[in-house]
Amino acid sequence: MNVLAVAIGVVAGVGAVVFRVGIWVVQELLYGTSLNPGNVSFALVPVTNTFDLLSPLGPLRYAAIPALGGLLVGVIVLLTTDAVKGHGVPSVLDAMLNRGGRISPKIALYKTLASSVAIGSGASLGREGPIIQIGSAAGSFFGRFVRSRHTRTLVAAGAAAGIAGTFNTPIGGIMFALEILLAEYYLGHVITVVLAALTATAVARPILEFSPTPGIREFLVPASYQLVTPAVELPIYLLLGVVVGLVGAGLVKLLYGVEHFFERLDAPGYLKPALGGLLLGASVLVGTVVLGVGPGTAAGLLLGVGYGVVHRSIDGGFLFGALVALAVLKAVGFSLSVGSGSSGGVFSPSLFVGATVGGAFGLAVHALVPGTAPSGAYALVGMGGIFAATAGAPLTAIIIIFELTGQYTIILPLLMVSVVGSEIASYLLNGSTIYTQKLRDLGYTVQERRIGSIEDVHVADVMTTAVDTVKVGTPLSEAVNRLRDTDHGGLPIVEADESLAGIVVQSDAQAYLTENIEALDGDDDPAADPPVEDVGTRTVVTTTPNSNLLHVVDAMEAADVGRVPVVDNATVVGIVTRSDVLDAYDDIPIESAVEPMRCRRGDERAQSDSRATPRTAAGDR
């Protein structure tokens, strides 16, 4: 596992570099300049080179280019897979929850191409979602070389490596994988994830010219911010936590509201990202009026990743009205980009909205309570607060903001705002997050599932394949002798073609023979030793090889049985017993193993692969 973790880190680190270069190339081709994090002047060079022919459009070219990029993304999705669109993390969670962590390696290539085109052409999205999906695909590929129960760990390691490589935040990447993807802190997971993240950082940092010094970070932060008057400022930060919780919940609702609109829209799927890009460009033109700037400046403010605005918000370079307008326009722009089916992440937009909302809050506080920390301090804390509120991951938010900024002095306010904001948003969103709402829309109750537990063990990993069975027509007395000889509590009854016909349980068979022992001794009643199927249970709880073990546990508990036949196209291919379930617990942490036994799901259980055959249900007592 450790060797594979290092290999995943190398692949994810190189992938992060290729992805960032791809975005830069597309921006240079379409805009003749780079919409990069350091572009703090906000002024875009007019479109040149290959697309100089768009210059006659004047300001409208800032709507035409995102629309063109959206069209290209739509075509890529049409020619590849729907997994390419969106912000990536829900697809990874879906794979971990429902497909054993299996992700096609082709996804890494397709996602790199689509997201480079989308972000490079101005989609108001970030890099984190795509690189998580790219790294996870690498982890899934290497997961082919280990037992399937470890695949999810390697997928999470790939996600951590992707974040670490592209943002230079190894600890933040680790926390993201543990808090959001694996949802637990088990030493076996931690070691694998840490190795992958550290390796990716070591590979990507020298190539991307990262530096461990605070002066050359993703965000260049001015002088250290401190609590000037804690007794006054901490209650103010508590209020900021309430604000970011409300804004974060609103952001998630806006995003999925726009997505639902585009899903209902009667238009070809490949055209929807183009329409989203066109509307995004229209929001840029609205920004020229609201912000009172030229179209090139408005495009630099609102298109692409947007870290330039984050820098300026931390510096205190915007007025209150501008910050509010930027927050609203960015929220609309990134919702249009993701909701229409473009390809990119939501982490950077959440930082953008957090910095502008926090900065506006800070300006208001500074006006009302002079002598408190500058507005930039609230912008920094707002960044982490909005991400924590939307992602439901306060620990990850705290660590990533600290790594991106190097500002230890904001940890206490950041803790307060992130926890309060995430709690309020969770309440307003009924436990969903920006990453899990998509799965909830598909019918999954993600918040009740435990990833990295018995729920992650497939039946095929633990079932006994050499199954003792009895044929239809076998005398009951012979079946009882088989039960005694094999020391089984029950035997599946099968037809001549090995399809399941029922199950005979030792206690039921023995009770029947005991009641008819005199008839058997006298041999005067053929009914005293009937065919086994006449006494056995013809309604049987079954499962399939691809089902997870938690579903089997639920089925055993509901039917009060001790063994469940495993069928594939009605043919018996294995059997799972209580002892098999107990043995599976040896490879998972106790705290993860116990929790699923207490979980109860409603609609989700009906979707499980563990189900009764048409002749439903009993097995071994």
PDB file of N, CA and C in Angstrom, residues 548-591:
ATOM      1  N   ASN A 548     -22.764  -4.736  -0.701  1.00  0.00           N
ATOM      2  CA  ASN A 548     -21.837  -4.533   0.403  1.00  0.00           C
ATOM      3  C   ASN A 548     -22.314  -5.275   1.641  1.00  0.00           C
ATOM      4  N   LEU A 549     -21.387  -5.524   2.548  1.00  0.00           N
ATOM      5  CA  LEU A 549     -21.653  -6.407   3.677  1.00  0.00           C
ATOM      6  C   LEU A 549     -22.647  -5.804   4.665  1.00  0.00           C
ATOM      7  N   LEU A 550     -22.717  -4.486   4.720  1.00  0.00           N
ATOM      8  CA  LEU A 550     -23.680  -3.876   5.639  1.00  0.00           C
ATOM      9  C   LEU A 550     -25.109  -4.211   5.236  1.00  0.00           C
ATOM     10  N   HIS A 551     -25.377  -4.261   3.938  1.00  0.00           N
ATOM     11  CA  HIS A 551     -26.706  -4.654   3.483  1.00  0.00           C
ATOM     12  C   HIS A 551     -27.017  -6.080   3.932  1.00  0.00           C
ATOM     13  N   VAL A 552     -26.027  -6.948   3.900  1.00  0.00           N
ATOM     14  CA  VAL A 552     -26.230  -8.328   4.337  1.00  0.00           C
ATOM     15  C   VAL A 552     -26.526  -8.367   5.832  1.00  0.00           C
ATOM     16  N   VAL A 553     -25.781  -7.575   6.611  1.00  0.00           N
ATOM     17  CA  VAL A 553     -26.026  -7.513   8.058  1.00  0.00           C
ATOM     18  C   VAL A 553     -27.453  -7.052   8.323  1.00  0.00           C
ATOM     19  N   ASP A 554     -27.889  -6.018   7.613  1.00  0.00           N
ATOM     20  CA  ASP A 554     -29.257  -5.523   7.768  1.00  0.00           C
ATOM     21  C   ASP A 554     -30.272  -6.619   7.443  1.00  0.00           C
ATOM     22  N   ALA A 555     -30.018  -7.363   6.360  1.00  0.00           N
ATOM     23  CA  ALA A 555     -30.949  -8.410   5.942  1.00  0.00           C
ATOM     24  C   ALA A 555     -30.990  -9.545   6.968  1.00  0.00           C
ATOM     25  N   MET A 556     -29.820  -9.935   7.482  1.00  0.00           N
ATOM     26  CA  MET A 556     -29.775 -10.970   8.511  1.00  0.00           C
ATOM     27  C   MET A 556     -30.565 -10.559   9.756  1.00  0.00           C
ATOM     28  N   GLU A 557     -30.371  -9.319  10.150  1.00  0.00           N
ATOM     29  CA  GLU A 557     -31.025  -8.833  11.359  1.00  0.00           C
ATOM     30  C   GLU A 557     -32.533  -8.748  11.169  1.00  0.00           C
ATOM     31  N   ALA A 558     -32.961  -8.263   9.994  1.00  0.00           N
ATOM     32  CA  ALA A 558     -34.391  -8.094   9.740  1.00  0.00           C
ATOM     33  C   ALA A 558     -35.109  -9.447   9.685  1.00  0.00           C
ATOM     34  N   ALA A 559     -34.483 -10.463   9.069  1.00  0.00           N
ATOM     35  CA  ALA A 559     -35.121 -11.769   8.897  1.00  0.00           C
ATOM     36  C   ALA A 559     -34.745 -12.759   9.985  1.00  0.00           C
ATOM     37  N   ASP A 560     -33.825 -12.364  10.887  1.00  0.00           N
ATOM     38  CA  ASP A 560     -33.353 -13.235  11.960  1.00  0.00           C
ATOM     39  C   ASP A 560     -32.798 -14.544  11.392  1.00  0.00           C
ATOM     40  N   VAL A 561     -31.854 -14.403  10.453  1.00  0.00           N
ATOM     41  CA  VAL A 561     -31.209 -15.564   9.851  1.00  0.00           C
ATOM     42  C   VAL A 561     -29.702 -15.488  10.073  1.00  0.00           C
ATOM     43  N   GLY A 562     -29.044 -16.621   9.938  1.00  0.00           N
ATOM     44  CA  GLY A 562     -27.606 -16.679  10.191  1.00  0.00           C
ATOM     45  C   GLY A 562     -26.766 -16.889   8.959  1.00  0.00           C
ATOM     46  N   ARG A 563     -27.408 -17.127   7.820  1.00  0.00           N
ATOM     47  CA  ARG A 563     -26.663 -17.325   6.586  1.00  0.00           C
ATOM     48  C   ARG A 563     -27.499 -16.824   5.417  1.00  0.00           C
ATOM     49  N   VAL A 564     -26.823 -16.258   4.423  1.00  0.00           N
ATOM     50  CA  VAL A 564     -27.507 -15.687   3.263  1.00  0.00           C
ATOM     51  C   VAL A 564     -26.840 -16.219   1.995  1.00  0.00           C
ATOM     52  N   PRO A 565     -27.584 -16.951   1.156  1.00  0.00           N
ATOM     53  CA  PRO A 565     -27.007 -17.412  -0.109  1.00  0.00           C
ATOM     54  C   PRO A 565     -26.675 -16.234  -1.030  1.00  0.00           C
ATOM     55  N   VAL A 566     -25.596 -16.391  -1.781  1.00  0.00           N
ATOM     56  CA  VAL A 566     -25.179 -15.378  -2.754  1.00  0.00           C
ATOM     57  C   VAL A 566     -25.534 -15.904  -4.138  1.00  0.00           C
ATOM     58  N   VAL A 567     -26.330 -15.135  -4.883  1.00  0.00           N
ATOM     59  CA  VAL A 567     -26.790 -15.604  -6.184  1.00  0.00           C
ATOM     60  C   VAL A 567     -26.346 -14.648  -7.284  1.00  0.00           C
ATOM     61  N   ASP A 568     -26.130 -15.212  -8.439  1.00  0.00           N
ATOM     62  CA  ASP A 568     -25.807 -14.425  -9.637  1.00  0.00           C
ATOM     63  C   ASP A 568     -26.674 -14.976 -10.753  1.00  0.00           C
ATOM     64  N   ASN A 569     -27.650 -14.200 -11.202  1.00  0.00           N
ATOM     65  CA  ASN A 569     -28.625 -14.662 -12.189  1.00  0.00           C
ATOM     66  C   ASN A 569     -29.342 -15.924 -11.704  1.00  0.00           C
ATOM     67  N   ALA A 570     -29.747 -15.887 -10.429  1.00  0.00           N
ATOM     68  CA  ALA A 570     -30.523 -16.950  -9.766  1.00  0.00           C
ATOM     69  C   ALA A 570     -29.693 -18.187  -9.429  1.00  0.00           C
ATOM     70  N   THR A 571     -28.422 -18.254  -9.878  1.00  0.00           N
ATOM     71  CA  THR A 571     -27.564 -19.393  -9.583  1.00  0.00           C
ATOM     72  C   THR A 571     -26.790 -19.148  -8.296  1.00  0.00           C
ATOM     73  N   VAL A 572     -26.726 -20.153  -7.430  1.00  0.00           N
ATOM     74  CA  VAL A 572     -25.997 -20.020  -6.174  1.00  0.00           C
ATOM     75  C   VAL A 572     -24.497 -20.050  -6.455  1.00  0.00           C
ATOM     76  N   VAL A 573     -23.799 -18.963  -6.076  1.00  0.00           N
ATOM     77  CA  VAL A 573     -22.355 -18.877  -6.316  1.00  0.00           C
ATOM     78  C   VAL A 573     -21.575 -18.762  -5.013  1.00  0.00           C
ATOM     79  N   GLY A 574     -22.269 -18.685  -3.885  1.00  0.00           N
ATOM     80  CA  GLY A 574     -21.576 -18.562  -2.608  1.00  0.00           C
ATOM     81  C   GLY A 574     -22.565 -18.453  -1.475  1.00  0.00           C
ATOM     82  N   ILE A 575     -22.023 -18.294  -0.273  1.00  0.00           N
ATOM     83  CA  ILE A 575     -22.874 -18.123   0.900  1.00  0.00           C
ATOM     84  C   ILE A 575     -22.118 -17.281   1.924  1.00  0.00           C
ATOM     85  N   VAL A 576     -22.836 -16.425   2.646  1.00  0.00           N
ATOM     86  CA  VAL A 576     -22.260 -15.579   3.687  1.00  0.00           C
ATOM     87  C   VAL A 576     -22.921 -15.933   5.006  1.00  0.00           C
ATOM     88  N   THR A 577     -22.107 -16.190   6.017  1.00  0.00           N
ATOM     89  CA  THR A 577     -22.624 -16.542   7.332  1.00  0.00           C
ATOM     90  C   THR A 577     -22.243 -15.469   8.349  1.00  0.00           C
ATOM     91  N   ARG A 578     -22.810 -15.578   9.535  1.00  0.00           N
ATOM     92  CA  ARG A 578     -22.469 -14.619  10.588  1.00  0.00           C
ATOM     93  C   ARG A 578     -20.968 -14.647  10.893  1.00  0.00           C
ATOM     94  N   SER A 579     -20.375 -15.816  10.844  1.00  0.00           N
ATOM     95  CA  SER A 579     -18.942 -15.900  11.125  1.00  0.00           C
ATOM     96  C   SER A 579     -18.126 -15.173  10.060  1.00  0.00           C
ATOM     97  N   ASP A 580     -18.593 -15.202   8.806  1.00  0.00           N
ATOM     98  CA  ASP A 580     -17.914 -14.441   7.757  1.00  0.00           C
ATOM     99  C   ASP A 580     -17.961 -12.948   8.050  1.00  0.00           C
ATOM    100  N   VAL A 581     -19.111 -12.482   8.536  1.00  0.00           N
ATOM    101  CA  VAL A 581     -19.256 -11.069   8.875  1.00  0.00           C
ATOM    102  C   VAL A 581     -18.307 -10.700  10.012  1.00  0.00           C
ATOM    103  N   LEU A 582     -18.237 -11.552  11.029  1.00  0.00           N
ATOM    104  CA  LEU A 582     -17.351 -11.265  12.162  1.00  0.00           C
ATOM    105  C   LEU A 582     -15.888 -11.252  11.729  1.00  0.00           C
ATOM    106  N   ASP A 583     -15.521 -12.161  10.837  1.00  0.00           N
ATOM    107  CA  ASP A 583     -14.140 -12.184  10.349  1.00  0.00           C
ATOM    108  C   ASP A 583     -13.800 -10.900   9.598  1.00  0.00           C
ATOM    109  N   ALA A 584     -14.784 -10.334   8.893  1.00  0.00           N
ATOM    110  CA  ALA A 584     -14.538  -9.118   8.126  1.00  0.00           C
ATOM    111  C   ALA A 584     -14.221  -7.936   9.031  1.00  0.00           C
ATOM    112  N   TYR A 585     -14.664  -7.997  10.282  1.00  0.00           N
ATOM    113  CA  TYR A 585     -14.404  -6.893  11.205  1.00  0.00           C
ATOM    114  C   TYR A 585     -12.929  -6.779  11.574  1.00  0.00           C
ATOM    115  N   ASP A 586     -12.168  -7.825  11.358  1.00  0.00           N
ATOM    116  CA  ASP A 586     -10.760  -7.795  11.753  1.00  0.00           C
ATOM    117  C   ASP A 586      -9.967  -6.742  10.997  1.00  0.00           C
ATOM    118  N   ASP A 587     -10.414  -6.405   9.789  1.00  0.00           N
ATOM    119  CA  ASP A 587      -9.657  -5.479   8.942  1.00  0.00           C
ATOM    120  C   ASP A 587     -10.138  -4.039   9.015  1.00  0.00           C
ATOM    121  N   ILE A 588     -11.077  -3.745   9.892  1.00  0.00           N
ATOM    122  CA  ILE A 588     -11.585  -2.385   9.996  1.00  0.00           C
ATOM    123  C   ILE A 588     -11.571  -1.942  11.443  1.00  0.00           C
ATOM    124  N   PRO A 589     -11.446  -0.607  11.703  1.00  0.00           N
ATOM    125  CA  PRO A 589     -11.397  -0.108  13.069  1.00  0.00           C
ATOM    126  C   PRO A 589     -12.720  -0.334  13.789  1.00  0.00           C
ATOM    127  N   ILE A 590     -12.643  -0.583  15.105  1.00  0.00           N
ATOM    128  CA  ILE A 590     -13.835  -0.903  15.885  1.00  0.00           C
ATOM    129  C   ILE A 590     -14.876   0.191  15.799  1.00  0.00           C
ATOM    130  N   GLU A 591     -14.455   1.467  15.903  1.00  0.00           N
ATOM    131  CA  GLU A 591     -15.427   2.544  15.903  1.00  0.00           C
ATOM    132  C   GLU A 591     -16.188   2.617  14.594  1.00  0.00           C
TER     133      GLU A 591
END
